[in-house]
Short mmCIF file of C-alpha atoms in Angstrom, two decimals:
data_model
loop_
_atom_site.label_atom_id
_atom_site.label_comp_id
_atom_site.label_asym_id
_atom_site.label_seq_id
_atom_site.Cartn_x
_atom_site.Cartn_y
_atom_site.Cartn_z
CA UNK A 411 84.02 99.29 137.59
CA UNK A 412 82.25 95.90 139.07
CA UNK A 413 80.39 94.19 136.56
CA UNK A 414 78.16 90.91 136.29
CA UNK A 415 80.11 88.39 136.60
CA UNK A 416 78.71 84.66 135.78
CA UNK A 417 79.82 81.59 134.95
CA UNK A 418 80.28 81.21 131.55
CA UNK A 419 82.67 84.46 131.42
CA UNK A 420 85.10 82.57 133.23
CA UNK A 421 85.18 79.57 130.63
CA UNK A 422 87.31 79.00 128.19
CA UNK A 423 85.13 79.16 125.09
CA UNK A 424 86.39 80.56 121.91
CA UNK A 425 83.16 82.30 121.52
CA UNK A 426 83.33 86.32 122.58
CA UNK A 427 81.13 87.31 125.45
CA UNK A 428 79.93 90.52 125.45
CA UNK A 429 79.23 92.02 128.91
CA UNK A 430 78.00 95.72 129.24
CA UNK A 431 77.63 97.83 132.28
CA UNK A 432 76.97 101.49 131.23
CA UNK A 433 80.24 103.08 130.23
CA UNK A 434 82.20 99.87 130.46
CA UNK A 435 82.05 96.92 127.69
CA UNK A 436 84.39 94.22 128.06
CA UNK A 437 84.93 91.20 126.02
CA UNK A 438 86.38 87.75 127.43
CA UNK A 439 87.83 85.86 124.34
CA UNK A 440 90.61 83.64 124.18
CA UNK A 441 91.51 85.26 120.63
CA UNK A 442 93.58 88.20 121.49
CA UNK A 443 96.17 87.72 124.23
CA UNK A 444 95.07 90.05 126.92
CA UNK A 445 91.85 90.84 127.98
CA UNK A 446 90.59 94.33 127.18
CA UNK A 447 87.65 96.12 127.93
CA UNK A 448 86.63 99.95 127.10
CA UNK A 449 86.15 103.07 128.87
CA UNK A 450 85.43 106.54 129.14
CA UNK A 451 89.00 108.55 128.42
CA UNK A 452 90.24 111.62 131.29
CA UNK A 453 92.57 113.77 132.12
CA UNK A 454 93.77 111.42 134.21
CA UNK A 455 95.20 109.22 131.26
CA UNK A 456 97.38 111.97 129.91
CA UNK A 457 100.54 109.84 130.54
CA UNK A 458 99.39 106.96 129.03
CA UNK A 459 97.98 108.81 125.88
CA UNK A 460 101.73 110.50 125.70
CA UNK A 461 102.88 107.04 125.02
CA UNK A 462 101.00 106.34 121.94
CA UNK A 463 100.63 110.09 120.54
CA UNK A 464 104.35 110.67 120.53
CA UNK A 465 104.95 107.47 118.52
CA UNK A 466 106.04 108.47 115.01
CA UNK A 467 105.40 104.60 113.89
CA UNK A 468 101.46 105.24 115.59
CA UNK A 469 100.82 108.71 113.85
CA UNK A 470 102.37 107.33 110.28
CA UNK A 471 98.37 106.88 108.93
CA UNK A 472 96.81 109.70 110.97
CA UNK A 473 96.22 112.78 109.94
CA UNK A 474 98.05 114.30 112.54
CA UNK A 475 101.90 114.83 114.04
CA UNK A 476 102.96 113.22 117.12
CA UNK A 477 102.74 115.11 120.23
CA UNK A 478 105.78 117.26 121.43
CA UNK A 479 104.36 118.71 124.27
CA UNK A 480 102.25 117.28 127.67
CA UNK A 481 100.31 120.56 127.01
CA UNK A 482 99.27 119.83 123.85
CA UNK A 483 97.87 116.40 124.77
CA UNK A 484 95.71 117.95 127.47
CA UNK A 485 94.57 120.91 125.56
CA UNK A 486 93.58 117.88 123.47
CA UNK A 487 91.98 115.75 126.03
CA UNK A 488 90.22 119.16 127.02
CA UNK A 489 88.82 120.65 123.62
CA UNK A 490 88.53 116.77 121.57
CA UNK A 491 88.44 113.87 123.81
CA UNK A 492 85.79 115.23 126.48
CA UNK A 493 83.41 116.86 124.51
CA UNK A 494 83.39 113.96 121.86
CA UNK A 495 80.20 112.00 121.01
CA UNK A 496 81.37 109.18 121.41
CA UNK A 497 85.25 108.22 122.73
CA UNK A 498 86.92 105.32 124.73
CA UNK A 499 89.92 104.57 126.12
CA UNK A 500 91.60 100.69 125.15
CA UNK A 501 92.45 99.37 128.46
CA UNK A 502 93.87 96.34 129.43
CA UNK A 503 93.45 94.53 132.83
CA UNK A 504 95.30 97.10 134.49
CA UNK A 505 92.76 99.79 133.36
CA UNK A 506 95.53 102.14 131.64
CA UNK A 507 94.97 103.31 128.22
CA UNK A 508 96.78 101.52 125.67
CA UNK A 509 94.72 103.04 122.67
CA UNK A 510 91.85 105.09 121.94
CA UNK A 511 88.61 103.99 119.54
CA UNK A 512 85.62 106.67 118.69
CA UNK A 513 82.97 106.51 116.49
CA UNK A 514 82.16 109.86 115.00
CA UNK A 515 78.78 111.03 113.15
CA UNK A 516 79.13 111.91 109.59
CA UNK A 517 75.55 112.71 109.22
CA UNK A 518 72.11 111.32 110.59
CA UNK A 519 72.58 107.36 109.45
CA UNK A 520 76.35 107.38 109.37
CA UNK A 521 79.23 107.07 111.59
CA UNK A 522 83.34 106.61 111.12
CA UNK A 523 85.52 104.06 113.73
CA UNK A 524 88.89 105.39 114.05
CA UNK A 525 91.26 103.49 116.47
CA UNK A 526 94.84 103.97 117.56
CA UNK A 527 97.13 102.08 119.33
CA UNK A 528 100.37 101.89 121.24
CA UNK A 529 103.27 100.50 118.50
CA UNK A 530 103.85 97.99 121.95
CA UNK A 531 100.73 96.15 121.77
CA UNK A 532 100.37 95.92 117.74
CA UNK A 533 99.97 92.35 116.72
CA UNK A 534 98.18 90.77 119.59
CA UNK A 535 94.36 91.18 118.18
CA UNK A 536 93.68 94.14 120.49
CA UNK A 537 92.35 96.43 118.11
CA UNK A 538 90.47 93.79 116.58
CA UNK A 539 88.87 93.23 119.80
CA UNK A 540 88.12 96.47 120.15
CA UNK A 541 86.63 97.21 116.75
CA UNK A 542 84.58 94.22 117.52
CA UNK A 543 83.61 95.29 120.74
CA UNK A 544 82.48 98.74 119.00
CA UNK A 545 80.52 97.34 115.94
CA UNK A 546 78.21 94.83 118.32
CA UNK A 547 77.22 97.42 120.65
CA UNK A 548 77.23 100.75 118.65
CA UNK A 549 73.92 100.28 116.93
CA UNK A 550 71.87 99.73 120.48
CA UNK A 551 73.47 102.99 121.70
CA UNK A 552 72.68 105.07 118.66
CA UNK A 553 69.51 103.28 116.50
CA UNK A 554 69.69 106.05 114.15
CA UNK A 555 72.72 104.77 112.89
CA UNK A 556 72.45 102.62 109.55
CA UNK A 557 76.07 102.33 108.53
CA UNK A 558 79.34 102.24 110.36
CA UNK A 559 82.10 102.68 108.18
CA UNK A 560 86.00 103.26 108.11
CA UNK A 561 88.69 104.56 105.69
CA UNK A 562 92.00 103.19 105.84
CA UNK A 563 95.00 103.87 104.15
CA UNK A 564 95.48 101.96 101.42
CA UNK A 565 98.82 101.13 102.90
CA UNK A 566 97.78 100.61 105.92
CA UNK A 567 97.68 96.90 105.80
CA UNK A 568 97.51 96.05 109.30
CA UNK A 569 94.16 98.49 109.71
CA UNK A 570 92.35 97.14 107.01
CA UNK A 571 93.50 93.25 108.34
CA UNK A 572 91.35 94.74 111.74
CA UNK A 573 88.00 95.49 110.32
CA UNK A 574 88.36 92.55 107.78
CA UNK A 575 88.80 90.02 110.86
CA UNK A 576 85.97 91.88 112.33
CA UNK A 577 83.64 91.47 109.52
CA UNK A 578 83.62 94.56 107.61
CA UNK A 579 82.79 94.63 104.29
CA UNK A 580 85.80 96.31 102.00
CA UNK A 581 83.47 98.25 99.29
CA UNK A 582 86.41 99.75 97.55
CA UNK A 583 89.52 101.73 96.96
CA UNK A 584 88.43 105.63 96.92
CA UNK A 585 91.29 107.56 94.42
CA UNK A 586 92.75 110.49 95.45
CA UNK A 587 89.95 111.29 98.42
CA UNK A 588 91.81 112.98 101.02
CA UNK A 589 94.90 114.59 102.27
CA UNK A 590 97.20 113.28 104.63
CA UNK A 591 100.02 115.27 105.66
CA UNK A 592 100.15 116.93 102.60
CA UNK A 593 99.73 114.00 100.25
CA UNK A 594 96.65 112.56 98.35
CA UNK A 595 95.87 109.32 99.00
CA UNK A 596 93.65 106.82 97.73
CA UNK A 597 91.38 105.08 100.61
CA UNK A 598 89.90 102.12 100.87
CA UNK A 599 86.20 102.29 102.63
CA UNK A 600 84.95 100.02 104.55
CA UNK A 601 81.13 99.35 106.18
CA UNK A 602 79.68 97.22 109.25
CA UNK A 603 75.32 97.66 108.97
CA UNK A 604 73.14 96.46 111.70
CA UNK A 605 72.02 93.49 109.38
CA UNK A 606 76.00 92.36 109.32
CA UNK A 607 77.39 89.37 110.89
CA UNK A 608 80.42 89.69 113.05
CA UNK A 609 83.00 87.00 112.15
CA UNK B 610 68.04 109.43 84.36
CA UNK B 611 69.47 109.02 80.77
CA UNK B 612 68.83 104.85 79.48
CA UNK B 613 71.49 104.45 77.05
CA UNK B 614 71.23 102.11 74.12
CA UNK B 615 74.14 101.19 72.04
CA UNK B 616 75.34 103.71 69.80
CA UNK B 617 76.24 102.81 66.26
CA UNK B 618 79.32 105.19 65.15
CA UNK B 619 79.23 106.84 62.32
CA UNK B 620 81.74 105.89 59.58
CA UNK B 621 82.94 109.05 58.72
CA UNK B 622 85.77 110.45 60.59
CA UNK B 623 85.53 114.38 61.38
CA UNK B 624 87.87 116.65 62.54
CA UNK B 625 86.19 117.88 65.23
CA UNK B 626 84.20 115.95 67.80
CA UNK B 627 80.24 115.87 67.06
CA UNK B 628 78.79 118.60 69.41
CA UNK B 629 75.13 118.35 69.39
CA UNK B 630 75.04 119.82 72.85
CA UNK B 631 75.76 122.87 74.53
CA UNK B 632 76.03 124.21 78.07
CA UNK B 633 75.41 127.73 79.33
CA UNK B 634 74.08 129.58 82.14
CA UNK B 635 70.36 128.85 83.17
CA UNK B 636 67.84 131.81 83.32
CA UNK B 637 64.63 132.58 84.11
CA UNK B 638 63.34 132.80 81.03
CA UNK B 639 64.11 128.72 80.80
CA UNK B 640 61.27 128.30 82.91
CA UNK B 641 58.90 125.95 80.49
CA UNK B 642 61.94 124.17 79.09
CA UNK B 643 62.64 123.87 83.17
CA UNK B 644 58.90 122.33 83.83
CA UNK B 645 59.33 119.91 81.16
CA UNK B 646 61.66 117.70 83.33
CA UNK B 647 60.83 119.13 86.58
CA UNK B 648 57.58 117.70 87.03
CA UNK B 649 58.06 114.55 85.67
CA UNK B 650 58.14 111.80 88.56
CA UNK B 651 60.43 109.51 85.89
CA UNK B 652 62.64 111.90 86.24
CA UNK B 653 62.71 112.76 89.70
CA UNK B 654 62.84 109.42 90.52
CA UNK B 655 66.53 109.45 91.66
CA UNK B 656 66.74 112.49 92.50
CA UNK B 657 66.06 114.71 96.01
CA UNK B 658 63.22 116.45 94.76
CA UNK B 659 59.94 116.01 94.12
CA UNK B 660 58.50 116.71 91.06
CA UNK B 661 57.20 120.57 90.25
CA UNK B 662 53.40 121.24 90.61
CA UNK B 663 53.34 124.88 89.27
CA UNK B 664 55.00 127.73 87.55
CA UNK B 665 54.99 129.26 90.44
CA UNK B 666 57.05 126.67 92.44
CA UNK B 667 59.36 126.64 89.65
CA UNK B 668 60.17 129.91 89.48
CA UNK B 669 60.80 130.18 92.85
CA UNK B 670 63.03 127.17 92.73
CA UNK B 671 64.90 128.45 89.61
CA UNK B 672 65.65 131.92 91.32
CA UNK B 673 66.33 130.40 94.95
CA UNK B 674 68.30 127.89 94.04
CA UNK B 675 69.28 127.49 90.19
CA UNK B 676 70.70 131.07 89.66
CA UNK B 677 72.60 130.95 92.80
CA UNK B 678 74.46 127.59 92.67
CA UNK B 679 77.89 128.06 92.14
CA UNK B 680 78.47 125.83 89.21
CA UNK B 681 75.43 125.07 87.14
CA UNK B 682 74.65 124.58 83.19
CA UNK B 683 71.73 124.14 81.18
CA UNK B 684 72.44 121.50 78.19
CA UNK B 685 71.41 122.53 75.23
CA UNK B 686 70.71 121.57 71.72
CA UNK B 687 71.42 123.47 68.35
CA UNK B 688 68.02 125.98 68.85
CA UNK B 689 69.52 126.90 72.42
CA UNK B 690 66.39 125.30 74.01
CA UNK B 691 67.24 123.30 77.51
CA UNK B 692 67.03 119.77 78.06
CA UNK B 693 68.30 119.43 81.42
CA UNK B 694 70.87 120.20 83.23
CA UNK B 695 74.33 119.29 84.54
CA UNK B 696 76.27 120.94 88.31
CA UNK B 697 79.61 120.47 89.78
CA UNK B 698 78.90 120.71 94.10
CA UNK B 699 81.96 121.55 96.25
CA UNK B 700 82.53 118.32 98.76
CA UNK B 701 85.82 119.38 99.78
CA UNK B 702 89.34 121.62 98.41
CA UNK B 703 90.35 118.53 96.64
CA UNK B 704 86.76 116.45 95.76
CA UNK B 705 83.99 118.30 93.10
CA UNK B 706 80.71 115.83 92.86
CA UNK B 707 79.37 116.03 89.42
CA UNK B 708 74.93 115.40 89.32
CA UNK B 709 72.77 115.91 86.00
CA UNK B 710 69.06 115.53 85.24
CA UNK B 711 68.25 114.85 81.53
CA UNK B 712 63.94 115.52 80.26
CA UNK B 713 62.57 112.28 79.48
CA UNK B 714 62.34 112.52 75.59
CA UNK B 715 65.74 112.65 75.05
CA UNK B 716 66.89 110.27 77.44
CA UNK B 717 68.96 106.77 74.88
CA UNK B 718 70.24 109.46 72.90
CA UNK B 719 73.86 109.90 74.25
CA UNK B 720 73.06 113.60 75.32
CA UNK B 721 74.09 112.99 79.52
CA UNK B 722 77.19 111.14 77.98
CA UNK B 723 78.63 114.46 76.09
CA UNK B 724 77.81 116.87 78.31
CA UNK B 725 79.67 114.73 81.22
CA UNK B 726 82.57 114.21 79.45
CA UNK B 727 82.70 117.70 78.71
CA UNK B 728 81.76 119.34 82.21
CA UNK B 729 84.18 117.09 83.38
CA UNK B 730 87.21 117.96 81.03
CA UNK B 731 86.28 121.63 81.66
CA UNK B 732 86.48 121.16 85.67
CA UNK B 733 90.17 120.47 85.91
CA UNK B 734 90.79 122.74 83.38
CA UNK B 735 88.97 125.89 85.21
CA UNK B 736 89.86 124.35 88.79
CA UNK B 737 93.46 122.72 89.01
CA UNK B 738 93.69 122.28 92.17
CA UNK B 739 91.38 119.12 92.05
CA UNK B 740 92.42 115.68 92.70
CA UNK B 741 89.01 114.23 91.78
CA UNK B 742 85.67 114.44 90.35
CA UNK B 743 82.94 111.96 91.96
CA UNK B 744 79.65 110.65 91.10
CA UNK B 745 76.80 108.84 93.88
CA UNK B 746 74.52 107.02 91.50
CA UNK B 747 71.39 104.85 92.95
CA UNK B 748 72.06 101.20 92.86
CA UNK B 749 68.51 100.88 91.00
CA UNK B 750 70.10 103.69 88.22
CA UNK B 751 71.36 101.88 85.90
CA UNK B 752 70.88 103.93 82.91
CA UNK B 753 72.89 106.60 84.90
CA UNK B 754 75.70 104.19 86.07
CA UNK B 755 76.21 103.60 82.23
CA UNK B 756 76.68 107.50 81.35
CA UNK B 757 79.67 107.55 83.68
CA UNK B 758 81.50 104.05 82.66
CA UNK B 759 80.85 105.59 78.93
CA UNK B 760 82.59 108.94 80.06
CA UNK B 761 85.44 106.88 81.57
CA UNK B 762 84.51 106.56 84.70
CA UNK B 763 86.10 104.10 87.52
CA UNK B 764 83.26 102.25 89.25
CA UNK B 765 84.87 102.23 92.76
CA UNK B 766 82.28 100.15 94.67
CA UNK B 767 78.99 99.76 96.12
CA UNK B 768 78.55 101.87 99.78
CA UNK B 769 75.77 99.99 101.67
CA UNK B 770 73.51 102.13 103.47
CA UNK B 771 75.35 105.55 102.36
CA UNK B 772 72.15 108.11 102.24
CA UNK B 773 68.32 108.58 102.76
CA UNK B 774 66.85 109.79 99.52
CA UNK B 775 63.15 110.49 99.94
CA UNK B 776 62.37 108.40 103.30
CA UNK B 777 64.84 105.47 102.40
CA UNK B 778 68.37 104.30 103.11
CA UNK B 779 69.81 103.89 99.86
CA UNK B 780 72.81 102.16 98.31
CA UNK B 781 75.01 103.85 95.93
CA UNK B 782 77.40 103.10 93.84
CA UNK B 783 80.34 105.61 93.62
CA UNK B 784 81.96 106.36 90.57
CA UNK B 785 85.36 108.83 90.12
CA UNK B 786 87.45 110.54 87.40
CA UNK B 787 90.74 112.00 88.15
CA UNK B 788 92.83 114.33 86.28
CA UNK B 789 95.21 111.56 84.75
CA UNK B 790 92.37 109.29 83.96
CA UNK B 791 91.83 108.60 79.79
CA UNK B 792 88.09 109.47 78.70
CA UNK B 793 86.74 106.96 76.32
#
């Protein structure tokens, strides 16, 4: 999708610049090392979304199994991704999905990031860039919301480095708060308010 | 909610823990006890409600939704005359949240302390299957936040912005106890 394009996007700043054109936002910062921008997800990304939803090392902190089946992931495009409030694809330059990001209501002030990401792009700031990406322009599209927050594994280092680069506040570690894959696990929760910084 | 002061302990030791409180099922007949707290905006402060303005409204609250929560117990003293009251709410198959509301005059006395410690021993007795039992107290509540870390509680943290409790966003602080946890 053509956006605005101006000078200072092409610079070399340090500085994110945040660019919106409805369904698109892309960031230009020299901090991760590809450029990413966000999208609406399709059918049409099925392969791509095999990629990451097979990935044992991708699904290790989510609540569900990897994928066995091309089926399944478009009965789950169909009946999650496409009606969802609020769900876009991580694409890089290329515009295939690499990842997905959502922010889902909890209840009338409160919504919950959740992000995933190909194993193959892990350690490059992507999801950082993302989560970024998310937190500056997620109040403007829903003003109802007062609180963004997360809940990461509590050994889920690498997540909880994300939304601490990002600015997040870490309020705690939650014992025992939910199941995943058959075990309780203690979370830590996380928050991002309109009043917050980004970092 | 309940301000405690510091309790002196007595020097004898008995054999059996001190019960001056006891919990049983709420009725209608608990109606004036019920009023007592109900309508008093100290009270209700913290809480969802607004205070009671008549019988009327109280019975109708007792029978709609008193009598037909699932887990819900009037504290007592000796006389079997109410004082408050203390619930366990379902959040999920593994979570219980535990809430309480205490009548004004007998607030400093230790009274919210005993019957949360022993709602809260009772709950994983009666209901093994759960993991944990959770508290939301009002950043401003101190005199509640103290109940709980006298129980035992663990004082997890501080969520910013969590609910709106009468028109505002509030900030609670979350407090837990699970099953393995010591009580003090």
């Amino acid at each position: 999708m053509p956006s605005k394009e101006t000078d200072q996007e092409n610079s070399k700043e340090s500085s994110s610049k945040m660019e919106i054109d409805s369904c698109t936002l892309k960031a230009v910062s020299s901090s991760p090392s590809e450029k990413i921008h966000l999208r609406p997800m399709t059918l049409s990304d099925i392969d791509d979304f095999m990629v990451w939803a097979t990935d044992i090392n991708v699904t290790r902190f989510c609540t569900w199994e990897p994928y066995t089946s091309r089926e399944a992931g478009i009965a789950y495009i169909n009946s999650f991704v496409l009606p969802h409030p609020w769900l876009r694809a991580i694409c890089l330059d290329d515009d295939r999905a690499i990842g997905s990001i959502s922010v889902t209501p909890v209840d009338s002030i409160r919504g919950e990031i959740g992000y995933v990401i190909g194993s193959k792009y892990w350690g490059k700031g992507i999801a950082t860039e993302a989560v970024r990406l998310v937190a500056a322009e997620i109040f403007k599209e829903m003003p109802e919301m007062e609180r963004l927050e997360a809940l990461v594994d509590v050994d889920n280092i690498g997540s909880q480095k994300v939304l601490e680069k990002v600015g997040f506040v870490r309020e705690g570690v939650m014992r025992k708060f939910m199941y995943l894959k058959g075990n309780v696990r203690d979370m830590v929760m996380f928050s991002f308010l309109p009043s917050d910084s980004l970092l | 909610m309940e301000m405690d002061s510091n309790e002196t302990q007595p020097t004898v030791v008995v054999s059996s823990p001190a019960r001056r409180i006891s919990l049983r099922q709420m009725t209608l007949s608990d109606v004036d006890h019920y009023m007592v707290w109900a309508t008093d905006a100290e009270v209700a402060r913290f809480c969802s409600w607004e205070p009671c303005t008549s019988r009327e409204e109280a019975i109708k609250y007792i029978t709609d939704s008193v009598l037909t929560h699932p887990w819900l117990r009037a504290i007592c003293l000796e006389d079997d005359r109410p004082i408050g009251y203390i619930l366990i709410m379902p959040v999920d198959n593994i979570r219980k949240e535990i809430g309480y509301v205490l009548a004004r005059k007998y607030w400093g006395k230790g009274f919210a302390t005993e019957a949360v410690r022993l709602v809260t021993a009772e709950i994983f007795k009666e209901m093994p299957e759960i993991e944990r039992v959770e508290a939301l107290v009002d950043v401003d509540n101190v005199g509640s936040q103290r109940v709980l870390e006298k129980v035992g509680f663990t004082r997890e943290g501080v969520m910013r912005n969590y609910i709106i409790m009468k028109g505002s966003v509030r900030d609670m602080v979350m407090f837990s106890f699970l099953p393995s946890d010591p009580f003090k």
